[in-house]
mmCIF file of C-alpha atoms in Angstrom:
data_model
loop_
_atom_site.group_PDB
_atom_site.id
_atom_site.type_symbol
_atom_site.label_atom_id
_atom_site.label_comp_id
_atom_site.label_asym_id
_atom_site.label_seq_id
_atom_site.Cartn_x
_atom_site.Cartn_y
_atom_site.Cartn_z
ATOM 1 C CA UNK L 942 0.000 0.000 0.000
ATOM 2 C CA UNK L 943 0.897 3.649 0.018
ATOM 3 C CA UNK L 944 3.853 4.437 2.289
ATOM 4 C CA UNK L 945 5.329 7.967 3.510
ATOM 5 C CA UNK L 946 9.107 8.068 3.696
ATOM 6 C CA UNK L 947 10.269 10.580 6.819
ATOM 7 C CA UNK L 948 13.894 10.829 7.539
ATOM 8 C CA UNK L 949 16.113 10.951 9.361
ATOM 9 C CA UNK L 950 15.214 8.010 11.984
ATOM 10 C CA UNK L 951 16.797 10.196 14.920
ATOM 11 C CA UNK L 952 18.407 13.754 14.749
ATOM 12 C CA UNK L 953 20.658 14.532 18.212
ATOM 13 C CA UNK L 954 21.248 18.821 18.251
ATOM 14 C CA UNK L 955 22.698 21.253 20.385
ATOM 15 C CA UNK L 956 20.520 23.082 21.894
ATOM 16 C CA UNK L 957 20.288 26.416 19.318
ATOM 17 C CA UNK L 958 20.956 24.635 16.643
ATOM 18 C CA UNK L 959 18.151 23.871 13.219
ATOM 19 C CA UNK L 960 16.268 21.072 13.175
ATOM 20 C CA UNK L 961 14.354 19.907 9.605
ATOM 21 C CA UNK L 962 12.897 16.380 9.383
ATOM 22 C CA UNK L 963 11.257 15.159 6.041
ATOM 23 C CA UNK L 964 8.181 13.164 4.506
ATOM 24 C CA UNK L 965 8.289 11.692 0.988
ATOM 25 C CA UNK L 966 5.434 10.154 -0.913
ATOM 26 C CA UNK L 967 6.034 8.564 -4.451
ATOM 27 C CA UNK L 968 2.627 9.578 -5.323
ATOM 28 C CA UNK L 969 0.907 13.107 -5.401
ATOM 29 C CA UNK L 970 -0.569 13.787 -2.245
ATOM 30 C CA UNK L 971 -3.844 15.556 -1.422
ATOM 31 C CA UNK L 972 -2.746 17.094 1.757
ATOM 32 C CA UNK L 973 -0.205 16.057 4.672
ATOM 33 C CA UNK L 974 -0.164 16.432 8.651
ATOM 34 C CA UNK L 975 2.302 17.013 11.243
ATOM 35 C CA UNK L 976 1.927 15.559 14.683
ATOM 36 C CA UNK L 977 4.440 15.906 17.901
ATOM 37 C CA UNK L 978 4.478 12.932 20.323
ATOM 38 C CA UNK L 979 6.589 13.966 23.440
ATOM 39 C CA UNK L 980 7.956 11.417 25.284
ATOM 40 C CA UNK L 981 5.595 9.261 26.969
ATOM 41 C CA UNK L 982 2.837 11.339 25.684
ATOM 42 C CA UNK L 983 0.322 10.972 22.547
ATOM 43 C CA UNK L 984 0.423 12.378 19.082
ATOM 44 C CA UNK L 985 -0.522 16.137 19.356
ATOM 45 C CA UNK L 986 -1.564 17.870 16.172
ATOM 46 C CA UNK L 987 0.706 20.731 14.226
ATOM 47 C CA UNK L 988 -0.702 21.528 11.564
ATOM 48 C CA UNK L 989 -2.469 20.383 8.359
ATOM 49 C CA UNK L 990 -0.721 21.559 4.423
ATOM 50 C CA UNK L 991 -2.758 21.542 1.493
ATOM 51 C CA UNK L 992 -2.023 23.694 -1.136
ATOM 52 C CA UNK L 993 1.119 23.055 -3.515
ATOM 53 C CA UNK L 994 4.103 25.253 -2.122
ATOM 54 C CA UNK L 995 2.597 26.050 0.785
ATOM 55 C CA UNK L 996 4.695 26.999 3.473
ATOM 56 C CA UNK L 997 3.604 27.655 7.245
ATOM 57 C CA UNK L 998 4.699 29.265 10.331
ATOM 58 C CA UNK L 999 4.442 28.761 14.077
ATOM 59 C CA UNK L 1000 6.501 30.619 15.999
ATOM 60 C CA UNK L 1001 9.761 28.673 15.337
ATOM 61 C CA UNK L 1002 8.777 26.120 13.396
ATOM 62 C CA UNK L 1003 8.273 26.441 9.083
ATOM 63 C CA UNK L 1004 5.458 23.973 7.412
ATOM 64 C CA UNK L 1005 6.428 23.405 3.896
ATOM 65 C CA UNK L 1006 4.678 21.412 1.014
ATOM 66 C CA UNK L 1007 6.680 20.332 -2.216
ATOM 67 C CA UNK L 1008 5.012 22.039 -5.553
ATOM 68 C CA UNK L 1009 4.624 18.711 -6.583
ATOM 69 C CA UNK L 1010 2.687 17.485 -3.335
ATOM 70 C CA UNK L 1011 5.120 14.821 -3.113
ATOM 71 C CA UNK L 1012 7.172 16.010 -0.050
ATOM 72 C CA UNK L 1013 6.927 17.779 2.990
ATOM 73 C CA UNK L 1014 9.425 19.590 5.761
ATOM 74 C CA UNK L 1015 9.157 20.572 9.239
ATOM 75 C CA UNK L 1016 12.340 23.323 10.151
ATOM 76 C CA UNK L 1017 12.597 24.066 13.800
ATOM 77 C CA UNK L 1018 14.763 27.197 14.342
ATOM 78 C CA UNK L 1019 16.951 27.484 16.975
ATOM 79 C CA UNK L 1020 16.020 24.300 19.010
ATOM 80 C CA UNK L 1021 15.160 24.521 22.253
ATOM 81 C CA UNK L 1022 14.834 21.904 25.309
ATOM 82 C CA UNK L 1023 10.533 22.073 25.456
ATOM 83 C CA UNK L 1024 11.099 20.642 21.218
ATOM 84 C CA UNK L 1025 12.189 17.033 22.474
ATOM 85 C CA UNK L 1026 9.935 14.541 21.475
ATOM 86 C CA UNK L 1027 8.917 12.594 18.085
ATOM 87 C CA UNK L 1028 7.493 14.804 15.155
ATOM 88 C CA UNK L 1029 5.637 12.990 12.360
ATOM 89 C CA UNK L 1030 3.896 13.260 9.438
ATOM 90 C CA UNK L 1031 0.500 11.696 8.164
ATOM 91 C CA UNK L 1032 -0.696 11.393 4.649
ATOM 92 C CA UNK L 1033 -4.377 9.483 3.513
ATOM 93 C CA UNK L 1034 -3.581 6.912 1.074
ATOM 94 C CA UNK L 1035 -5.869 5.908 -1.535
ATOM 95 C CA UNK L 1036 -8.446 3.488 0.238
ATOM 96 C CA UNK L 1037 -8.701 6.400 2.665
ATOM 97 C CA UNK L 1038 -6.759 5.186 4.974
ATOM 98 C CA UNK L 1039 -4.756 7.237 7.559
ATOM 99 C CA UNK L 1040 -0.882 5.991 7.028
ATOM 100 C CA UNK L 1041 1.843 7.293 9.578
ATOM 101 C CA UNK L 1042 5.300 8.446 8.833
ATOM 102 C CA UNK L 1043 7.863 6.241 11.357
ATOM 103 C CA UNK L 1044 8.677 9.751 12.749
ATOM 104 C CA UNK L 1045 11.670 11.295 13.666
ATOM 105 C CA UNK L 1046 13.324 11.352 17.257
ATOM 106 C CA UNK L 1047 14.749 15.047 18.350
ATOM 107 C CA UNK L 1048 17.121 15.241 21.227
ATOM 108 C CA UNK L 1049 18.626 18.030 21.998
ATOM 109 C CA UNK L 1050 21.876 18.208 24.080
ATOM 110 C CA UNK L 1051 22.052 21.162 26.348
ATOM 111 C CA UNK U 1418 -13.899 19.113 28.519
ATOM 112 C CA UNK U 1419 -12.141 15.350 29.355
ATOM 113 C CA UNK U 1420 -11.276 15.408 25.411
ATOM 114 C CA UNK U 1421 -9.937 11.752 24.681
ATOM 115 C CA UNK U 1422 -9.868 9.322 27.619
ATOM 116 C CA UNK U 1423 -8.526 5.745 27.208
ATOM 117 C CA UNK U 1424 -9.329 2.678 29.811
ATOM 118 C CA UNK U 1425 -7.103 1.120 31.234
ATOM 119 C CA UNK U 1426 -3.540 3.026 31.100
ATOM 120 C CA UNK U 1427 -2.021 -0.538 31.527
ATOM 121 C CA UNK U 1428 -2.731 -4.074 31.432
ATOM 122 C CA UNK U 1429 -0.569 -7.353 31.623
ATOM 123 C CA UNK U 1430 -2.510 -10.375 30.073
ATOM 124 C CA UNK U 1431 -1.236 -14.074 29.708
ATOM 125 C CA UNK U 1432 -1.602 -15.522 25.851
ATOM 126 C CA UNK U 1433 -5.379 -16.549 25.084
ATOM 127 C CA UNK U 1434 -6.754 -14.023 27.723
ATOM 128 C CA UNK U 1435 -9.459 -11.763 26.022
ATOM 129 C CA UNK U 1436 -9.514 -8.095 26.660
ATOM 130 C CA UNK U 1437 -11.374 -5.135 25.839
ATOM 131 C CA UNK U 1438 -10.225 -1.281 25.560
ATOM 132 C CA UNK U 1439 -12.475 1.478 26.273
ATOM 133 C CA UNK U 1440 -12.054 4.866 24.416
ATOM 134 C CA UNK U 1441 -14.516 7.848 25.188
ATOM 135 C CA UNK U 1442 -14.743 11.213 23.789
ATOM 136 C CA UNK U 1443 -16.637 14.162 24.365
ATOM 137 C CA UNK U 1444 -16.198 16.610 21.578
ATOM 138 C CA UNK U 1445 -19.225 14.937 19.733
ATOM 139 C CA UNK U 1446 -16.698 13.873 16.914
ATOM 140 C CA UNK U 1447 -18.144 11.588 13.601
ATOM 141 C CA UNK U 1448 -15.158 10.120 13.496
ATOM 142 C CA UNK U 1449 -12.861 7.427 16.110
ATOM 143 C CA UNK U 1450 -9.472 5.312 15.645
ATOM 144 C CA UNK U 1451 -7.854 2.891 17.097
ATOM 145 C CA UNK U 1452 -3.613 2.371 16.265
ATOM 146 C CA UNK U 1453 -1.137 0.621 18.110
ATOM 147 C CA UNK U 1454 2.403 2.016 18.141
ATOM 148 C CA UNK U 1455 5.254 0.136 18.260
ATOM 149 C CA UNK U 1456 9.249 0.489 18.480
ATOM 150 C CA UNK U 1457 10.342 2.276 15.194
ATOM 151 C CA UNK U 1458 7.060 1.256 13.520
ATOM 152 C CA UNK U 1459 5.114 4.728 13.942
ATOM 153 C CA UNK U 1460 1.501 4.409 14.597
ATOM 154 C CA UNK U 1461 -0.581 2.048 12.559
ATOM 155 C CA UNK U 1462 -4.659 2.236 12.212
ATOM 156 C CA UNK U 1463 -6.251 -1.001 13.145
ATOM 157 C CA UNK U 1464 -10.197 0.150 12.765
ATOM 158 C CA UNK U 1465 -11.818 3.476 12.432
ATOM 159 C CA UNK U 1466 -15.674 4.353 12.495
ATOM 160 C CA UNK U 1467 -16.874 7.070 10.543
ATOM 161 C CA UNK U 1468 -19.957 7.007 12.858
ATOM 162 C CA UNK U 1469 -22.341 5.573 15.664
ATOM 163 C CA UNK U 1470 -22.724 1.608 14.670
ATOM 164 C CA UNK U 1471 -20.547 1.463 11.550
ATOM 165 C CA UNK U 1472 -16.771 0.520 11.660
ATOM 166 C CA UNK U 1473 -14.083 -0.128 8.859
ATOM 167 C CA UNK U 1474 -10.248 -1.987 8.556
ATOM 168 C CA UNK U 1475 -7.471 0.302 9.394
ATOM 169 C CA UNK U 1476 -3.560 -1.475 7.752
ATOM 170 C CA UNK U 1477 -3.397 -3.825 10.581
ATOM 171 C CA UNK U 1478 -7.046 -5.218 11.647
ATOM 172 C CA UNK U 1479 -6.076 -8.951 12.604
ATOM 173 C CA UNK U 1480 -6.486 -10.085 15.772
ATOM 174 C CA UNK U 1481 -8.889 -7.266 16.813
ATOM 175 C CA UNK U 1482 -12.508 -6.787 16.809
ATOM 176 C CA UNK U 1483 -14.444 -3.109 17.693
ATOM 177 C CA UNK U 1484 -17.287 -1.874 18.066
ATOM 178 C CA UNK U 1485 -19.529 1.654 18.212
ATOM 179 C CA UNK U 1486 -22.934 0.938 19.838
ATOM 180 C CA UNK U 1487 -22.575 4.941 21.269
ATOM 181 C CA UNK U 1488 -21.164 7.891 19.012
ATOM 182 C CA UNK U 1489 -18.743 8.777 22.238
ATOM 183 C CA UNK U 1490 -17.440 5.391 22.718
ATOM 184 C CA UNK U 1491 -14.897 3.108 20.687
ATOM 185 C CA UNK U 1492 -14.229 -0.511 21.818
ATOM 186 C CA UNK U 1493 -11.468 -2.301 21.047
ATOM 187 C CA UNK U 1494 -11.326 -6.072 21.222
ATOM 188 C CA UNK U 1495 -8.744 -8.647 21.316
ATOM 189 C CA UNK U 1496 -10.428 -12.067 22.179
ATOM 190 C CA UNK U 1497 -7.311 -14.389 21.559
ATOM 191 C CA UNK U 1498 -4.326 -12.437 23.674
ATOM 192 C CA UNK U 1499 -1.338 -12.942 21.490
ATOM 193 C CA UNK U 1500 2.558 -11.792 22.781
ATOM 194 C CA UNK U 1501 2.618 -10.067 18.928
ATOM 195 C CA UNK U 1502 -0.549 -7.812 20.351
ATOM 196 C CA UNK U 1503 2.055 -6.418 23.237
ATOM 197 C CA UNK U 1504 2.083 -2.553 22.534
ATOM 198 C CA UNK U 1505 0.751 0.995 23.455
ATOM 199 C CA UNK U 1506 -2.545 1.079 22.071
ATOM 200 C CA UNK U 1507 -3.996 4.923 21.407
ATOM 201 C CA UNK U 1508 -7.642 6.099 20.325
ATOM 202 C CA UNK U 1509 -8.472 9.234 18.882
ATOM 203 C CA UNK U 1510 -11.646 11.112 17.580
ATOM 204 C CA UNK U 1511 -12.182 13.727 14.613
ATOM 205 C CA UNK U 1512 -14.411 15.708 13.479
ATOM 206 C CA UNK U 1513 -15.913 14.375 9.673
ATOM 207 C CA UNK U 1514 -14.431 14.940 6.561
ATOM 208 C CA UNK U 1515 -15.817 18.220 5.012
ATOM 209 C CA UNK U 1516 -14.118 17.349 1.381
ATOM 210 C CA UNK U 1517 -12.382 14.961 -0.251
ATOM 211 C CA UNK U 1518 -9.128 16.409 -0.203
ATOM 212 C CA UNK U 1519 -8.677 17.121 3.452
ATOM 213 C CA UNK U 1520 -8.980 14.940 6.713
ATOM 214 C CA UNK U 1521 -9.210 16.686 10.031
ATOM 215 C CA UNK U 1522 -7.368 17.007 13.293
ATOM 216 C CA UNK U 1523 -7.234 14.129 15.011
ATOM 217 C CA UNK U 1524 -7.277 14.399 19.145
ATOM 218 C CA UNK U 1525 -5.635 11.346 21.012
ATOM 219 C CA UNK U 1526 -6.258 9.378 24.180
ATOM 220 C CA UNK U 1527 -3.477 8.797 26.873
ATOM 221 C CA UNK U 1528 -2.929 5.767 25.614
ATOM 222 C CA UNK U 1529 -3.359 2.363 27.043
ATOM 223 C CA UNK U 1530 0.063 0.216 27.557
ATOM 224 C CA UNK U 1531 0.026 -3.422 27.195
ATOM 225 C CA UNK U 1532 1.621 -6.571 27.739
ATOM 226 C CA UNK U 1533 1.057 -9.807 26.406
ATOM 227 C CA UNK U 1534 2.843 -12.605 28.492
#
């Protein structure tokens, strides 16, 4: 079935430092999701891309879709401690099914 | 608001014992999932419901039953314990679909942790 590709597996930062974790689809996507899991918590939702291009912000964190609504990027600016945790993205394949990226782990070192 | 709210937070069954998961929300959602997350393996849908009595296969239904007699409640089934089954287990509730290009926010449970012996 579908599948969403994110990399890396695991990202270890200095505190301060960028973080960017990506999704890739092989197929055109209608719209993508990212979720943050903290440790020992649940999946909390980020925010939801639609349009081709389309590129987000929260604060210190930038949302971008590919143009060909293929891929997606999460960039966290200047890391802090509070953005441990797992980030991932969702896509809906085509039986409508809800399909999870494997995620990728953030640690930051202090 | 409670939101999500998952029963029990953990359980430790022997193989063969039959359990059942309670998930209840109260945001009057259409929609309610069940995954299972495991090591490395992200979170995988086992059912879904779309609404009060119908349910649907999620990527990984085997060994599970549900069922959605009330639109707040999700139950999730396992009547043949298997050590495969041991994982964290995590409902969550949406509101419907309002086109076909976009699904909506999904808001999670706590989770439920278990262990099959």
């Amino acid at each position: 079935g579908q599948q969403v590709m994110q990399i890396p597996q695991y990202q270890h930062v200095q505190e301060g430092e960028d973080f960017t974790t990506y999704c890739n689809s092989s197929t055109t996507l209608s719209n993508i999701q990212w979720y943050k899991q903290r440790p020992g918590g649940h999946p909390v939702f980020l925010i939801q891309l639609v349009k081709s291009g389309e590129v987000k912000k929260q604060k210190r964190l930038t949302f971008q879709f590919g143009e060909a609504k293929k891929n997606s990027s999460l960039h966290i600016t200047a890391t802090q401690t509070t953005d441990v945790g797992t980030y991932f993205c969702t896509i809906m394949n085509r039986d409508d099914k809800i399909i999870f990226g494997k995620g990728t782990r953030l640690h930051i070192l202090p | 608001n409670a939101g999500v709210t998952q029963t029990p937070k953990f359980r430790v069954l022997k193989t063969g014992q039959s359990m059942t998961l309670l998930c209840a929300q109260d945001m009057n959602h259409e929609y309610m999932y069940w995954y299972r997350q495991d090591p490395g393996m992200g979170l995988r849908l086992i059912h879904y419901s779309v609404g009060e009595g119908t349910t649907a296969k999620g990527e990984v239904p085997d060994g599970y039953n549900v069922s959605r007699l009330k639109k707040q409640n999700f139950l999730l089934g396992l009547e043949s314990a298997a050590p495969s089954q041991t994982s964290v287990y995590f409902c969550a509730s949406s509101r419907p679909r309002t086109s076909a290009k976009t699904y909506n926010e999904q808001f999670f449970g706590p989770g439920t942790r278990l262990t099959v012996l």
